[in-house]
Structures are given as structure tokens and as C-alpha cells.
Short mmCIF file of C-alpha atoms and ligand atoms in Angstrom, two decimals:
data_model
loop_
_atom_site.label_atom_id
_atom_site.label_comp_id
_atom_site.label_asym_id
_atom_site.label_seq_id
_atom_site.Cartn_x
_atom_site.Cartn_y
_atom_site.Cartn_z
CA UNK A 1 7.30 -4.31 -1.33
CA UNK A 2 4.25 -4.05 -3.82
CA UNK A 3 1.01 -2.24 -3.21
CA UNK A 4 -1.43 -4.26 -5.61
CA UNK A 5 -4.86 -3.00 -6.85
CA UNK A 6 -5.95 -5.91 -4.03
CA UNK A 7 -4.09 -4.56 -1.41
CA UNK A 8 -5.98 -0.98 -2.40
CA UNK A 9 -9.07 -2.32 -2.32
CA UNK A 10 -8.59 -4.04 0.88
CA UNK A 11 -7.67 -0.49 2.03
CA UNK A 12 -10.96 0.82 0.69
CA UNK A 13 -12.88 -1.32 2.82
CA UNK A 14 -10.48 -1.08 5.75
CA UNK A 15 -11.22 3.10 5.42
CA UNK A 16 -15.57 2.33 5.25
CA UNK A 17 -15.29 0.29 8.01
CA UNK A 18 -13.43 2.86 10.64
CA UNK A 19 -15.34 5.19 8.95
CA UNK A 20 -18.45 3.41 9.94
CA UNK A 21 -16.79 2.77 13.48
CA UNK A 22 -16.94 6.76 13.79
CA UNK A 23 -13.69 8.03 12.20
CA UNK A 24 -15.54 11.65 10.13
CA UNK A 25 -12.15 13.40 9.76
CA UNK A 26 -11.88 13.17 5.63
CA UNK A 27 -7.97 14.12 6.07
CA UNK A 28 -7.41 10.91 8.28
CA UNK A 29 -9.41 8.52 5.96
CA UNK A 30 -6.96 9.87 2.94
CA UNK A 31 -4.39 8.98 4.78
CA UNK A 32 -5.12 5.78 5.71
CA UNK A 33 -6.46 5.05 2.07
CA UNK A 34 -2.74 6.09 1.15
CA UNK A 35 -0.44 4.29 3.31
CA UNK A 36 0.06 0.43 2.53
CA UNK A 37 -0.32 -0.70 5.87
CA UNK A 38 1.23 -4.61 5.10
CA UNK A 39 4.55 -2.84 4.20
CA UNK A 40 5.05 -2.74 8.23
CA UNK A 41 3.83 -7.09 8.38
CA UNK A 42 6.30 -9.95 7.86
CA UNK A 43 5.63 -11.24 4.44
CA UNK A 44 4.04 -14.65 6.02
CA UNK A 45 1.29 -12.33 7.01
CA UNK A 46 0.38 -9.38 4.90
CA UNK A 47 -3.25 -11.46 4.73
CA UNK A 48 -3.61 -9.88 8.28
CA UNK A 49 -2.78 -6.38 7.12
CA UNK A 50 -6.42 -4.28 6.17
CA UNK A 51 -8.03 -6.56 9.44
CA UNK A 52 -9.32 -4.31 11.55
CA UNK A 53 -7.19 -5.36 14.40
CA UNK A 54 -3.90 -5.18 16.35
CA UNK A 55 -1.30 -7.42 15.38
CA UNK A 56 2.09 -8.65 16.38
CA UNK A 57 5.44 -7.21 15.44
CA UNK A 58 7.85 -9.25 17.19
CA UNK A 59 9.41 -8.25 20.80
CA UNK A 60 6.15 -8.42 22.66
CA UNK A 61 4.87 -5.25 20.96
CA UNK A 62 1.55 -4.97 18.18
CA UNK A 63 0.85 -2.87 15.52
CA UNK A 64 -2.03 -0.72 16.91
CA UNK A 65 -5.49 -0.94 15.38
CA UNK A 66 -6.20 0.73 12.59
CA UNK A 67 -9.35 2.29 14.16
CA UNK A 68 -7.20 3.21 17.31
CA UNK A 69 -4.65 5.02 14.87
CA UNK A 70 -7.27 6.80 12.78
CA UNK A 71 -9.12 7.62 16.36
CA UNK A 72 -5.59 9.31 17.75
CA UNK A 73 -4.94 10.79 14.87
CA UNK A 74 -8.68 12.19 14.78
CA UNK A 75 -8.07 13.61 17.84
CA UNK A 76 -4.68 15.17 17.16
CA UNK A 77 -6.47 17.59 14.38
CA UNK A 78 -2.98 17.73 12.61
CA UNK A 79 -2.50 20.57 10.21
CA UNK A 80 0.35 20.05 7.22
CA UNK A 81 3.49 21.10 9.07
CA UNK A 82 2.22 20.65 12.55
CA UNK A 83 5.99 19.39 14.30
CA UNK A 84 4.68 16.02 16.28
CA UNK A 85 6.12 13.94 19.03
CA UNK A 86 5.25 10.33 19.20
CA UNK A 87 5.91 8.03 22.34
CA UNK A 88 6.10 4.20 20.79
CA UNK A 89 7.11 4.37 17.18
CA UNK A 90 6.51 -0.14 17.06
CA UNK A 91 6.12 -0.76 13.88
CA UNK A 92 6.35 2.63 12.00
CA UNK A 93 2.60 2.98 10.79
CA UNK A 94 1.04 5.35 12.90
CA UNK A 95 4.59 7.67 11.88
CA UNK A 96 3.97 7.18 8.23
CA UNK A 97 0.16 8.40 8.98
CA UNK A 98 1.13 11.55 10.01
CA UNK A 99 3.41 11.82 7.78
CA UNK A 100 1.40 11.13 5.14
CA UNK A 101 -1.03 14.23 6.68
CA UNK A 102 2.34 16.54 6.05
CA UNK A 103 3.23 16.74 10.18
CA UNK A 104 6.76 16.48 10.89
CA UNK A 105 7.16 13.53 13.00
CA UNK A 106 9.42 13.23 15.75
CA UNK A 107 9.31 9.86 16.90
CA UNK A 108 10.75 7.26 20.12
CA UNK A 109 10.87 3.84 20.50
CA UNK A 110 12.77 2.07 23.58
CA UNK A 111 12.99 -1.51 21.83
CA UNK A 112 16.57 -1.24 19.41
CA UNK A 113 15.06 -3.84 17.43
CA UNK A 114 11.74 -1.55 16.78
CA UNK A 115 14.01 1.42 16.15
CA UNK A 116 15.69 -0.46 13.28
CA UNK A 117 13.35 -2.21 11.36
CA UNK A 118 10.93 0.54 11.85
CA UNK A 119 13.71 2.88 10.31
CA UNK A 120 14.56 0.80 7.68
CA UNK A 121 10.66 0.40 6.65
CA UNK A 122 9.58 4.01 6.64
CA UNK A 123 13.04 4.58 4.74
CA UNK A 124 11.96 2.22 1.37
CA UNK A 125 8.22 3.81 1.56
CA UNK A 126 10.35 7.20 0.58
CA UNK A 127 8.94 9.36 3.84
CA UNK A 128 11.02 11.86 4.82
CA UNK A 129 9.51 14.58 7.35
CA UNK A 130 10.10 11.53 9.94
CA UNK A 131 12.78 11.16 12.53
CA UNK A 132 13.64 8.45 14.37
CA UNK A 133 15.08 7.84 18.43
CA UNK A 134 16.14 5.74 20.20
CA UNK A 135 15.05 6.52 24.05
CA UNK A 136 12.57 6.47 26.94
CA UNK A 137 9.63 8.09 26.00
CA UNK A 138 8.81 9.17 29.47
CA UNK A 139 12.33 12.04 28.76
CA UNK A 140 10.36 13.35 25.75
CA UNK A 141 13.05 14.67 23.56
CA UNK A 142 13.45 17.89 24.66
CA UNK A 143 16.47 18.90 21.91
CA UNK A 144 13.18 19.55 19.24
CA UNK A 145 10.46 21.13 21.34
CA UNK A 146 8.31 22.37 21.54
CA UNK A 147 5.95 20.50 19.77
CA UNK A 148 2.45 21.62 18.13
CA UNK A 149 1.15 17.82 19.19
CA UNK A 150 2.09 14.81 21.17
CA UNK A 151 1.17 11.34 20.96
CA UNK A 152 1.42 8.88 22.73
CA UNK A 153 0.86 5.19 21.79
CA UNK A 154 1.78 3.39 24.39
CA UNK A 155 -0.60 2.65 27.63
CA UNK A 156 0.84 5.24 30.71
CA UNK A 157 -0.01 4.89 33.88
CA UNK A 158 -0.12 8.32 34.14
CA UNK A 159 0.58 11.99 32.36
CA UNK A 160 4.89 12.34 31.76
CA UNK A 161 5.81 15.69 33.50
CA UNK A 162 8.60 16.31 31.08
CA UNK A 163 6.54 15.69 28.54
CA UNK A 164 3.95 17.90 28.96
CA UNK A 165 6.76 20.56 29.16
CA UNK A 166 7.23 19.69 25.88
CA UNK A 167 4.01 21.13 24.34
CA UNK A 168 3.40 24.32 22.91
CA UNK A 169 0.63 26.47 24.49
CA UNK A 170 -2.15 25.43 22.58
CA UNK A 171 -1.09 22.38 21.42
CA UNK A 172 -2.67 19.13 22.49
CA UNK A 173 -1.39 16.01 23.78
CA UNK A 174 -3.60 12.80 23.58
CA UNK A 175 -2.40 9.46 25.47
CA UNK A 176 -4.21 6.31 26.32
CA UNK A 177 -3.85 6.71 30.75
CA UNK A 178 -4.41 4.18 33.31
CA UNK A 179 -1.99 1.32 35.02
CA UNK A 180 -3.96 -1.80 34.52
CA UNK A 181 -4.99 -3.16 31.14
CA UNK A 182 -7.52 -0.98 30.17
CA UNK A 183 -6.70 2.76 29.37
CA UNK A 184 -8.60 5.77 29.18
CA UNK A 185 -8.13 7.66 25.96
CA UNK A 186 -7.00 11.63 27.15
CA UNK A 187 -6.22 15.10 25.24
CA UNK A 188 -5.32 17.41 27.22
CA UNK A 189 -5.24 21.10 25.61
CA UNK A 190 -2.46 23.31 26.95
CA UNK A 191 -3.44 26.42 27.83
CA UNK A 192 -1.20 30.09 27.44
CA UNK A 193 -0.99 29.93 30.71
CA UNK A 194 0.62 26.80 30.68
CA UNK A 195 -2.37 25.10 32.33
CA UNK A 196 -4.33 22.04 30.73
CA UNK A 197 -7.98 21.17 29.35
CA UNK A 198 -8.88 17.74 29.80
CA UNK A 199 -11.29 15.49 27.72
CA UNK A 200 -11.75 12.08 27.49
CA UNK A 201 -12.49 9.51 24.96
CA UNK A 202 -13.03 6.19 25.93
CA UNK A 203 -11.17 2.96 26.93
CA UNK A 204 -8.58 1.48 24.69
CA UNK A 205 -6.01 -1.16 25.66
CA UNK A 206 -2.58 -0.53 24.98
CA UNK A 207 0.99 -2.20 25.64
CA UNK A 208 2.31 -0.55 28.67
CA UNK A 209 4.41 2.18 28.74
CA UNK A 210 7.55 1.01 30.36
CA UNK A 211 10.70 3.09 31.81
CA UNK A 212 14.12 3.33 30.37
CA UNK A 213 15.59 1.44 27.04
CA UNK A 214 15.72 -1.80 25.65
N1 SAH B 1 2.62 3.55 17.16
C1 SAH B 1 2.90 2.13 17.07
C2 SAH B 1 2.25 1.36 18.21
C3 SAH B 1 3.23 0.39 18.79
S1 SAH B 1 2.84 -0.34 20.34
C4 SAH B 1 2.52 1.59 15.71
O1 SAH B 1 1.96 2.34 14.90
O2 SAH B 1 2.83 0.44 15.40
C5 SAH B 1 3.66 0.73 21.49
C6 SAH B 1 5.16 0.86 21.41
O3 SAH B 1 5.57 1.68 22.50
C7 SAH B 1 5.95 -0.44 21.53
O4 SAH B 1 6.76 -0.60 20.41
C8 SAH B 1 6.78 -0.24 22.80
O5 SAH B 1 8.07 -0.83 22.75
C9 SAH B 1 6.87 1.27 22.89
N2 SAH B 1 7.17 1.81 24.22
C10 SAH B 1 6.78 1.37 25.45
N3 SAH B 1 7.29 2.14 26.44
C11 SAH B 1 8.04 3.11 25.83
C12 SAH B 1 8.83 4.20 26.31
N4 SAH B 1 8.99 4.47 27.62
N5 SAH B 1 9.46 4.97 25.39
C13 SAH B 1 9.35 4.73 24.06
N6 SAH B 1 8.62 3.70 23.55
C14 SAH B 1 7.96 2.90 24.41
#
């Protein structure tokens, strides 16, 4: 793995672009700038990498899109040691984004095949405030909560109970909702009373969020 002044570059235009797109958090451009996003491609296409577009990673799944990452992220308003849960770890890259913004990153993936190669990527880049899981996101992971912030990156049809009871009061949790193909992009703000604030963002379109492992 080699991150060329090309590949930097490529990531230079890949940050005006989303930045363009409406991504104004300077914190989430940095990070983006910073993390070689072709480490997580198969060699045959790292020419696909700094596109501003989904992409396959093998077992049906994608690589989000970069503006869909930086816009979750946006959203998330991570602070350096926020303790994050994410729902869909794929390829690894949205992980190493927070990690890059100093969050602690809890992280699930249902697919064994994700879970390792994921793993095995994020291990060579050198992060190490990220933990990986193999599980069904819709449990949460309950033996590190609560969490400042969840993510989830995955299309569910609706809001995980047990998730939610993962969240620390005033923490936020921001998922793409809806059953069909489109989603709805959602944070909902927990309250101290344990009750939620809900905004929305937008549609997005998102692999589904599917029960139990792989
Ligand atoms: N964050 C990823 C996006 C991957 S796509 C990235 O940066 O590349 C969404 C991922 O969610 C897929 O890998 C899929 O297998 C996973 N997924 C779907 N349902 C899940 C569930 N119930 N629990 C955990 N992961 C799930």
C-alpha cells in the first residue's frame, strides 16, 4: 500500500468537490484529505478510489460515497475522544474517518468476510482507537455503552430499540431510515430525559440493513 503525491492530489480534488456539494465542517475535510481512501479498493481498481461515488467491495456490499461519509460524519459533530458506535463497518473507511477525527470507534459488521478484510486493512494503515465485531447491528453492542454517537451506515427500515438504549443523553444518533430503496437521512438527539429530537436530512440510498449474521 502506497499513498503517492497522485493519489493526494486526487484527494485534494475529491475534498473541493464534497466541499462544493455542501460538506463546511473543516475537521471532516482534514480527515478525508488524510485518509487514503484506495487502501480499502482491490488493486485492479484504485483508479475508482477519489470518484465521487459508491463502489463495490465484494459480498453484495459498496463502499459508501465519499460525500455520504463526509455528510454522516458532518452530522455526527465528533469531538477527539467522542466513544462511537457504527452499524456496517463494509469496507473499513468510514471507521478510519473517525478515527482519523480522534473518536474511538466501536464498530459491527454481519458479513465474516467484511469483518476480516476490513480488520486486516485498518490494521496496516496503523489505526488503533478502532475495534472491530462481528454481530447484528440491530443488538448494538451493549458490553461498551453508552456511546457519545451512533452511526449507522446501513439503510433501516426503521429506528433499533436496543440501540437507541445505547446512547448517552445528549448524544446523537444519525441513520439513513426507510424500507424501500430510498432512505431518509435521521439524527435523532437524545434528550436527559431519555426522550429524542428528530431532524432530517435528505434521501440517501443505502444497502439494507438486514437481521442476524453472515
Ligand atoms: N461504513 C461502510 C459502508 C458499508 S455498506 C464503509 O465505509 O464502507 C453497509 C454495511 O452494513 C455492509 O457491509 C453490510 O454487510 C452491513 N450490514 C447490513 N446489515 C447489518 C447488520 N444488521 N449489522 C451489521 N452490519 C450490517
Amino acid at each position: 500500500m502506497e499513498d503517492t503525491y497522485r493519489h493526494k492530489g486526487m484527494r485534494n480534488q475529491l475534498v473541493k468537490q464534497i466541499a462544493h456539494k455542501g460538506i463546511s465542517d473543516e475537521k471532516v475535510l482534514e480527515a478525508v484529505r488524510a485518509v487514503p481512501r484506495h487502501f480499502f479498493f482491490d488493486s485492479a481498481f484504485t483508479e475508482h478510489a477519489y470518484d465521487d461515488k459508491p463502489f463495490p467491495i465484494g459480498s453484495g456490499q459498496t463502499i459508501s460515497q465519499p460525500f455520504t461519509v463526509a455528510f454522516q460524519t458532518q452530522l455526527l459533530e465528533v469531538q477527539p475522544g467522542d466513544k462511537i458506535l457504527e452499524i456496517g463497518t463494509g469496507s473499513g473507511y468510514q471507521a478510519a474517518i473517525l478515527a482519523a477525527m480522534r473518536a474511538r470507534v466501536y464498530t459491527i459488521e454481519r458479513h465474516r468476510d467484511l469483518y476480516k478484510k476490513s480488520q486486516q486493512i485498518i490494521d496496516k494503515m496503523g489505526f488503533k482507537r478502532i475495534q472491530f465485531f462481528l454481530g447484528d447491528g440491530y443488538e448494538g453492542k451493549e458490553a461498551y455503552s453508552p456511546y457519545d454517537k451512533i452511526i449507522i451506515t446501513c439503510g433501516a427500515p426503521f429506528m433499533p430499540e436496543k440501540v437507541l438504549d445505547q446512547l448517552k443523553p445528549g448524544g446523537y444518533i444519525v441513520a439513513p431510515i426507510g424500507e424501500g430503496s430510498i432512505q431518509e437521512m435521521q439524527r435523532w438527539e437524545k434528550q436527559k430525559d431519555g426522550e429524542f429530537v428528530k431532524s432530517s436530512y435528505g434521501n440517501f440510498s443505502f444497502v439494507p440493513m438486514i437481521k442476524g449474521k453472515h
